[in-house]
Amino acid sequence: MSENLSIVYVIFAFFSLGATLGLFTRGQKYHTYFTYVPSAFASFLTIVLSIAIFSSENIHLTFFNIQHLFDFEIFIDGVAAFFLLIIGLISFAVSIYSLSYSKKFDDKKNNSALGMLFNVFIISMILVVISNNVFFFLVFWELMSLTSFFLVIYEHENKNNLKSGLTYLVMAHLGTGFIFASFILMYTQTGSFSFDSFRDVAIIPQYIKDIAFVLAFVGFGTKAGMVPLHTWLPKAHPSAPSNVSALMSAVMLKIAIYGIVRYLFDFNAIDSSPDYVWLGVGIIAIGSISALVGILYALVENDIKRALAFSSIENVGIIFIGLGLSVVFAAFHLMSLSVLAFIASMFHTLNHSIFKGLLFMTAGSIHFSTHTKNMEDLGGLIKKMPWTAMMFLIGSIAIIGLPPLNGFIGEWLTLQSLLAVFQIPSNILQVSLAFAILTFALTIGLAGATFVRLFGITFLSKSRSSKAINAVEVPRLMLIGKAILASSCVLLGILPFIGINLIVSAFDLSYTPSSPFEAISITNTVDSNFASLLMSGVLVIFISVLVGIFAFVRIVGGKTKTIKYGTWDCGFGSLSEKTQYTATSLTEPIRRIFGIFYKPNNDIDVNFYAKENLYLKKSINVISTTRNIFDEKLYGKVISGSLFVLDKIRKIQSGKVNAYILYIMITLIALLLFVGFGTHE
Amino acid sequence: MSDFSILGYGLGILQALLIIVLSPLIVGIMRKIKAKSQKRIGSGIFQPYCDIIKLLRKDEIVSDQSSWIFRATPWINFVTTASAAFFIPVFLVYSPFGVVGDILLVVGLFALGRFFTMLAGLDVASSFGGLGSSREMMISVLVEPALFMTIFVIASFYGGTNISTIVSSANDTSILIVPGILFALIAFFIIMMAETGKLPFDNPSTHLELTMIHEAMVLEYSGKSLALMEWSHAIKQMILFTLFIDIFFPWNFAEQISLVGISFGIIIFIVKVSTLASFTAFIETRIAKWRLFRVSDLIAMAISSSMIGVIFFFL
């Protein structure tokens, strides 16, 4: 216990060191090393700490005790340690990546601020996870929101970044407001700001817990990017420098998931009674909608980082589906299925951190080397940046849930828990949850299309602009950062029990850990094998089939030549980078089918040589646009509505002193009346 | 059921090999039937084998625009589809490799192959490849929900996504004609036509690249690579046919390992799969290719059919 505690101190010391050195070594030759080496080391220690917590006891400590409001309590249990592991792993890889990546800003601007904020951002996330008191939780939560806000507007020369930063700031505080309300509500019942009192089952009446949970869910959900409160996410995440986008998407969203998990399973927001079915179904519904909407907009986005941000919304949706199922199963006392759904959800949380961190770093590498994020300007990068392409390919295969990588395990577990809904003893629920399968399947399909497009247009075929032609492979340190996460994808995919055992021990689930080489196996009601999966076995089959077919082709086919020649052009000989498919044209059929979400519009402008002759066309201009109906229909209305109300309120502020004195008078009288009536009762 | 002897595994490998080896034959039979119903003589049913061997011996032309993705795709495609064959019971009621993976893994393996095929279509920088990928993308997106709903119906009825569990409990069930399964059958049949690129979704034998889907993506392939692509497409079709008869017509499987049982099982399997192939080929000659944007209606039919299956199951 004491060693673990000293690790905590060392972690803070190193992050602070990184932050300070970052600020004071401005302009030095090796300043990136001064900033990011301490953060890498501290992140590594965070991984060590979380693994130490899994195997030993929890840390529970109160630091100072001024009033009960300001107790600084830290509590690191398995739940916190699991999220610390996520923070540590991603921050470690991103820190190494940043060593080279932050050189991108060397000439242009104050690089030291980036380093400092980077360190403070990570430390604030760690502090949110380990604090055990409302006051400090909110302080660190706010610190996390503000540092990330400053990081979002780091490249403030671009006006769009400022705009998205503002959206982020408003939405983040909306979320914080809900969390705050929820905590205050809990406080009114327990009379204590410590989370320990929230854990007490007996004190708080259940309906208060319900309201508090819904408030907290909205608050944390805003931070996690659930639809319809997601609008800030695809704006803010891509605006930040890519190392920070990686942290925001891969880690910060998970801090919000942490909040929801704490509420659900630690503060006993739910109970094993059918009263909680609505809660679970609600979470599943929001999760399904988030998943579908997120991936639908990711599919038509031409900015790589924005597409990745939209896909984060999708993955948060999948995590929510798992969590919701876990609640529904628990409500019907199907405890083993509840555990299965919970493992699925947490496994996907871990997975998403890994591959989204990887993908954002790769997107950053593309930007680093080509100075553009627009897919229509890219292409052919696989020849220029082979290693980056490999990493992006691994990340893509993982995120769309294809075997044999970790994404497949997460989605397999989620699907298995969805398929198990036939065990729920309620017909209406079964049929309505079948719709969740429908949306989930559609999401998987669309995710596949999204990443075919992202990888295919960016890395394959001919380069579409000089930016892509002049691209070179990124420095080695950036590749190492990505390789750490790419290899975790492979490892967790082939030996999924490493992840599952981790989750089981972190959350203290009633499930016996197995050896990594065993099959994941689910039995049905009559105890025969419902489903099982052994990824190392799949790998063995892969290799043996490959060896077999290779031998067959060599024996039957013999030695043949391979000739390089131009792509078949029907004999016209005019293939250029303009004749190949573009990012926009690739999704044309899907855009048409899901037209209600996109409202696709083609503006065709034809110029003729002569007005009389409509056959000789000089030029044809097509502008193809899609629209975001959420931004337009929902937020447009909300914004115009609130502007209208605010405009009315502004009339109160007349600027005349006597009017203000009148307001003070009215307030005073109102207060006096309030106090007077209050004492009577 | 749990016979993990060397014999058991050997039979498992034999089942997979049957699918892999017989798959070109089914293609040949289907072509013959199509030719016959169009009043042509057509080539012999063993022609696909000759094609594959001929192609394997030919030199290859690779586009100078392409990358390693283009050259790796045929191998990846073959490995994923042929690996999927290991999980499908053919003449036994189970597959000894059943513990390794279930029907979701098979779907995932197909998706992995398709992912790389779509990338290969984009890799060569020709518009035909992009065209094929774009359409394949659309169909695969739409087929996915139908497929998972059908799997949901089947898994709920037979208590598992493990194919061995499904087949053995389907084999034990005396009543097969229940409404839920019947609707799942309709949905699965439509999915099968879509996944294997049959009419009215795709017409692989057309002479116009603009109307192709699968063939447009593999247009640039030649020699060994083309042989592997064609063969893996044939294997995929064979796997889907086998799954279809495994799930919906699970009669006369060998439940015990005996020479008579197995040889009887193999014969029954070949009869069943050729009947299904003939039926599919016959249907194909009766319909024309649909307009691309009408295809979504057909898939919507599959989705609603499987949804009705779900409702029937729960009623």
CSV table of N, CA and C in Angstrom, one decimal, chain A residues 168-217:
chain,number,residue,atom,x,y,z
A,168,TYR,N,-17.3,24.1,-27.7
A,168,TYR,CA,-16.9,23.1,-26.7
A,168,TYR,C,-17.0,23.6,-25.3
A,169,LEU,N,-16.6,24.9,-25.1
A,169,LEU,CA,-16.7,25.5,-23.7
A,169,LEU,C,-18.1,25.5,-23.2
A,170,VAL,N,-19.0,25.9,-24.1
A,170,VAL,CA,-20.4,26.0,-23.7
A,170,VAL,C,-21.0,24.7,-23.4
A,171,MET,N,-20.7,23.7,-24.3
A,171,MET,CA,-21.3,22.4,-24.0
A,171,MET,C,-20.7,21.7,-22.8
A,172,ALA,N,-19.4,21.9,-22.6
A,172,ALA,CA,-18.7,21.3,-21.5
A,172,ALA,C,-19.3,21.8,-20.2
A,173,HIS,N,-19.6,23.1,-20.2
A,173,HIS,CA,-20.2,23.6,-18.9
A,173,HIS,C,-21.6,23.3,-18.7
A,174,LEU,N,-22.3,23.1,-19.9
A,174,LEU,CA,-23.7,22.6,-19.7
A,174,LEU,C,-23.6,21.2,-19.0
A,175,GLY,N,-22.7,20.4,-19.5
A,175,GLY,CA,-22.5,19.1,-18.9
A,175,GLY,C,-22.2,19.2,-17.4
A,176,THR,N,-21.2,20.0,-17.1
A,176,THR,CA,-20.7,20.2,-15.8
A,176,THR,C,-21.9,20.6,-14.9
A,177,GLY,N,-22.8,21.5,-15.4
A,177,GLY,CA,-23.9,22.0,-14.7
A,177,GLY,C,-24.8,20.8,-14.3
A,178,PHE,N,-25.0,19.9,-15.2
A,178,PHE,CA,-25.9,18.7,-14.9
A,178,PHE,C,-25.2,17.8,-13.8
A,179,ILE,N,-23.9,17.6,-13.9
A,179,ILE,CA,-23.2,16.8,-12.9
A,179,ILE,C,-23.3,17.5,-11.6
A,180,PHE,N,-23.1,18.8,-11.6
A,180,PHE,CA,-23.1,19.6,-10.3
A,180,PHE,C,-24.5,19.4,-9.7
A,181,ALA,N,-25.6,19.5,-10.5
A,181,ALA,CA,-26.9,19.4,-10.0
A,181,ALA,C,-27.1,18.0,-9.3
A,182,SER,N,-26.6,17.0,-10.0
A,182,SER,CA,-26.8,15.7,-9.5
A,182,SER,C,-26.1,15.5,-8.2
A,183,PHE,N,-24.8,16.0,-8.1
A,183,PHE,CA,-24.1,15.9,-6.9
A,183,PHE,C,-24.8,16.6,-5.7
A,184,ILE,N,-25.3,17.8,-6.0
A,184,ILE,CA,-26.0,18.6,-5.0
A,184,ILE,C,-27.2,17.8,-4.5
A,185,LEU,N,-27.9,17.2,-5.4
A,185,LEU,CA,-29.1,16.4,-5.0
A,185,LEU,C,-28.7,15.3,-4.1
A,186,MET,N,-27.6,14.6,-4.4
A,186,MET,CA,-27.1,13.5,-3.6
A,186,MET,C,-26.7,14.1,-2.2
A,187,TYR,N,-26.1,15.3,-2.2
A,187,TYR,CA,-25.6,15.9,-1.0
A,187,TYR,C,-26.8,16.2,-0.1
A,188,THR,N,-27.9,16.7,-0.7
A,188,THR,CA,-29.0,17.1,0.2
A,188,THR,C,-29.6,15.8,0.9
A,189,GLN,N,-29.3,14.7,0.4
A,189,GLN,CA,-29.8,13.5,1.1
A,189,GLN,C,-28.8,12.9,2.1
A,190,THR,N,-27.5,13.0,1.7
A,190,THR,CA,-26.5,12.4,2.6
A,190,THR,C,-25.9,13.4,3.6
A,191,GLY,N,-25.8,14.6,3.2
A,191,GLY,CA,-25.2,15.6,4.1
A,191,GLY,C,-23.7,15.6,4.1
A,192,SER,N,-23.2,14.9,3.1
A,192,SER,CA,-21.7,14.8,3.1
A,192,SER,C,-21.3,14.9,1.6
A,193,PHE,N,-20.1,15.5,1.4
A,193,PHE,CA,-19.6,15.6,0.1
A,193,PHE,C,-18.7,14.5,-0.3
A,194,SER,N,-18.5,13.6,0.6
A,194,SER,CA,-17.6,12.5,0.3
A,194,SER,C,-18.4,11.4,-0.6
A,195,PHE,N,-17.7,10.8,-1.6
A,195,PHE,CA,-18.3,9.8,-2.4
A,195,PHE,C,-18.7,8.6,-1.5
A,196,ASP,N,-18.0,8.4,-0.4
A,196,ASP,CA,-18.2,7.3,0.5
A,196,ASP,C,-19.7,7.3,0.9
A,197,SER,N,-20.2,8.5,1.2
A,197,SER,CA,-21.6,8.5,1.7
A,197,SER,C,-22.5,8.2,0.6
A,198,PHE,N,-22.1,8.5,-0.7
A,198,PHE,CA,-23.0,8.2,-1.8
A,198,PHE,C,-23.1,6.7,-2.0
A,199,ARG,N,-22.1,6.0,-1.6
A,199,ARG,CA,-22.1,4.6,-1.8
A,199,ARG,C,-23.0,3.9,-0.8
A,200,ASP,N,-23.4,4.6,0.3
A,200,ASP,CA,-24.3,4.0,1.3
A,200,ASP,C,-25.7,3.7,0.7
A,201,VAL,N,-26.1,2.5,0.7
A,201,VAL,CA,-27.3,2.1,0.1
A,201,VAL,C,-28.5,2.7,0.8
A,202,ALA,N,-28.4,2.6,2.2
A,202,ALA,CA,-29.6,2.8,3.0
A,202,ALA,C,-30.1,4.3,3.0
A,203,ILE,N,-29.2,5.2,3.0
A,203,ILE,CA,-29.6,6.6,3.2
A,203,ILE,C,-30.5,7.2,2.2
A,204,ILE,N,-30.1,7.0,0.9
A,204,ILE,CA,-30.8,7.8,-0.1
A,204,ILE,C,-32.0,7.0,-0.6
A,205,PRO,N,-33.1,7.7,-0.7
A,205,PRO,CA,-34.3,7.1,-1.3
A,205,PRO,C,-34.1,6.8,-2.8
A,206,GLN,N,-34.8,5.8,-3.3
A,206,GLN,CA,-34.4,5.4,-4.6
A,206,GLN,C,-34.8,6.4,-5.7
A,207,TYR,N,-36.0,7.1,-5.4
A,207,TYR,CA,-36.4,8.0,-6.5
A,207,TYR,C,-35.4,9.2,-6.6
A,208,ILE,N,-34.7,9.5,-5.5
A,208,ILE,CA,-33.7,10.6,-5.6
A,208,ILE,C,-32.5,10.1,-6.4
A,209,LYS,N,-32.2,8.8,-6.1
A,209,LYS,CA,-31.1,8.2,-6.9
A,209,LYS,C,-31.4,8.2,-8.4
A,210,ASP,N,-32.7,7.9,-8.7
A,210,ASP,CA,-33.0,7.9,-10.1
A,210,ASP,C,-32.8,9.3,-10.7
A,211,ILE,N,-33.3,10.3,-10.1
A,211,ILE,CA,-33.2,11.7,-10.6
A,211,ILE,C,-31.7,12.0,-10.7
A,212,ALA,N,-31.0,11.7,-9.6
A,212,ALA,CA,-29.6,12.1,-9.6
A,212,ALA,C,-28.8,11.4,-10.8
A,213,PHE,N,-29.2,10.1,-11.0
A,213,PHE,CA,-28.5,9.4,-12.1
A,213,PHE,C,-28.8,10.0,-13.4
A,214,VAL,N,-30.1,10.3,-13.6
A,214,VAL,CA,-30.5,10.9,-14.9
A,214,VAL,C,-29.7,12.2,-15.2
A,215,LEU,N,-29.6,13.0,-14.1
A,215,LEU,CA,-28.9,14.3,-14.3
A,215,LEU,C,-27.4,14.0,-14.6
A,216,ALA,N,-26.8,13.0,-13.8
A,216,ALA,CA,-25.4,12.7,-14.0
A,216,ALA,C,-25.2,12.1,-15.4
A,217,PHE,N,-26.2,11.3,-15.9
A,217,PHE,CA,-26.1,10.7,-17.2
A,217,PHE,C,-26.0,11.7,-18.3
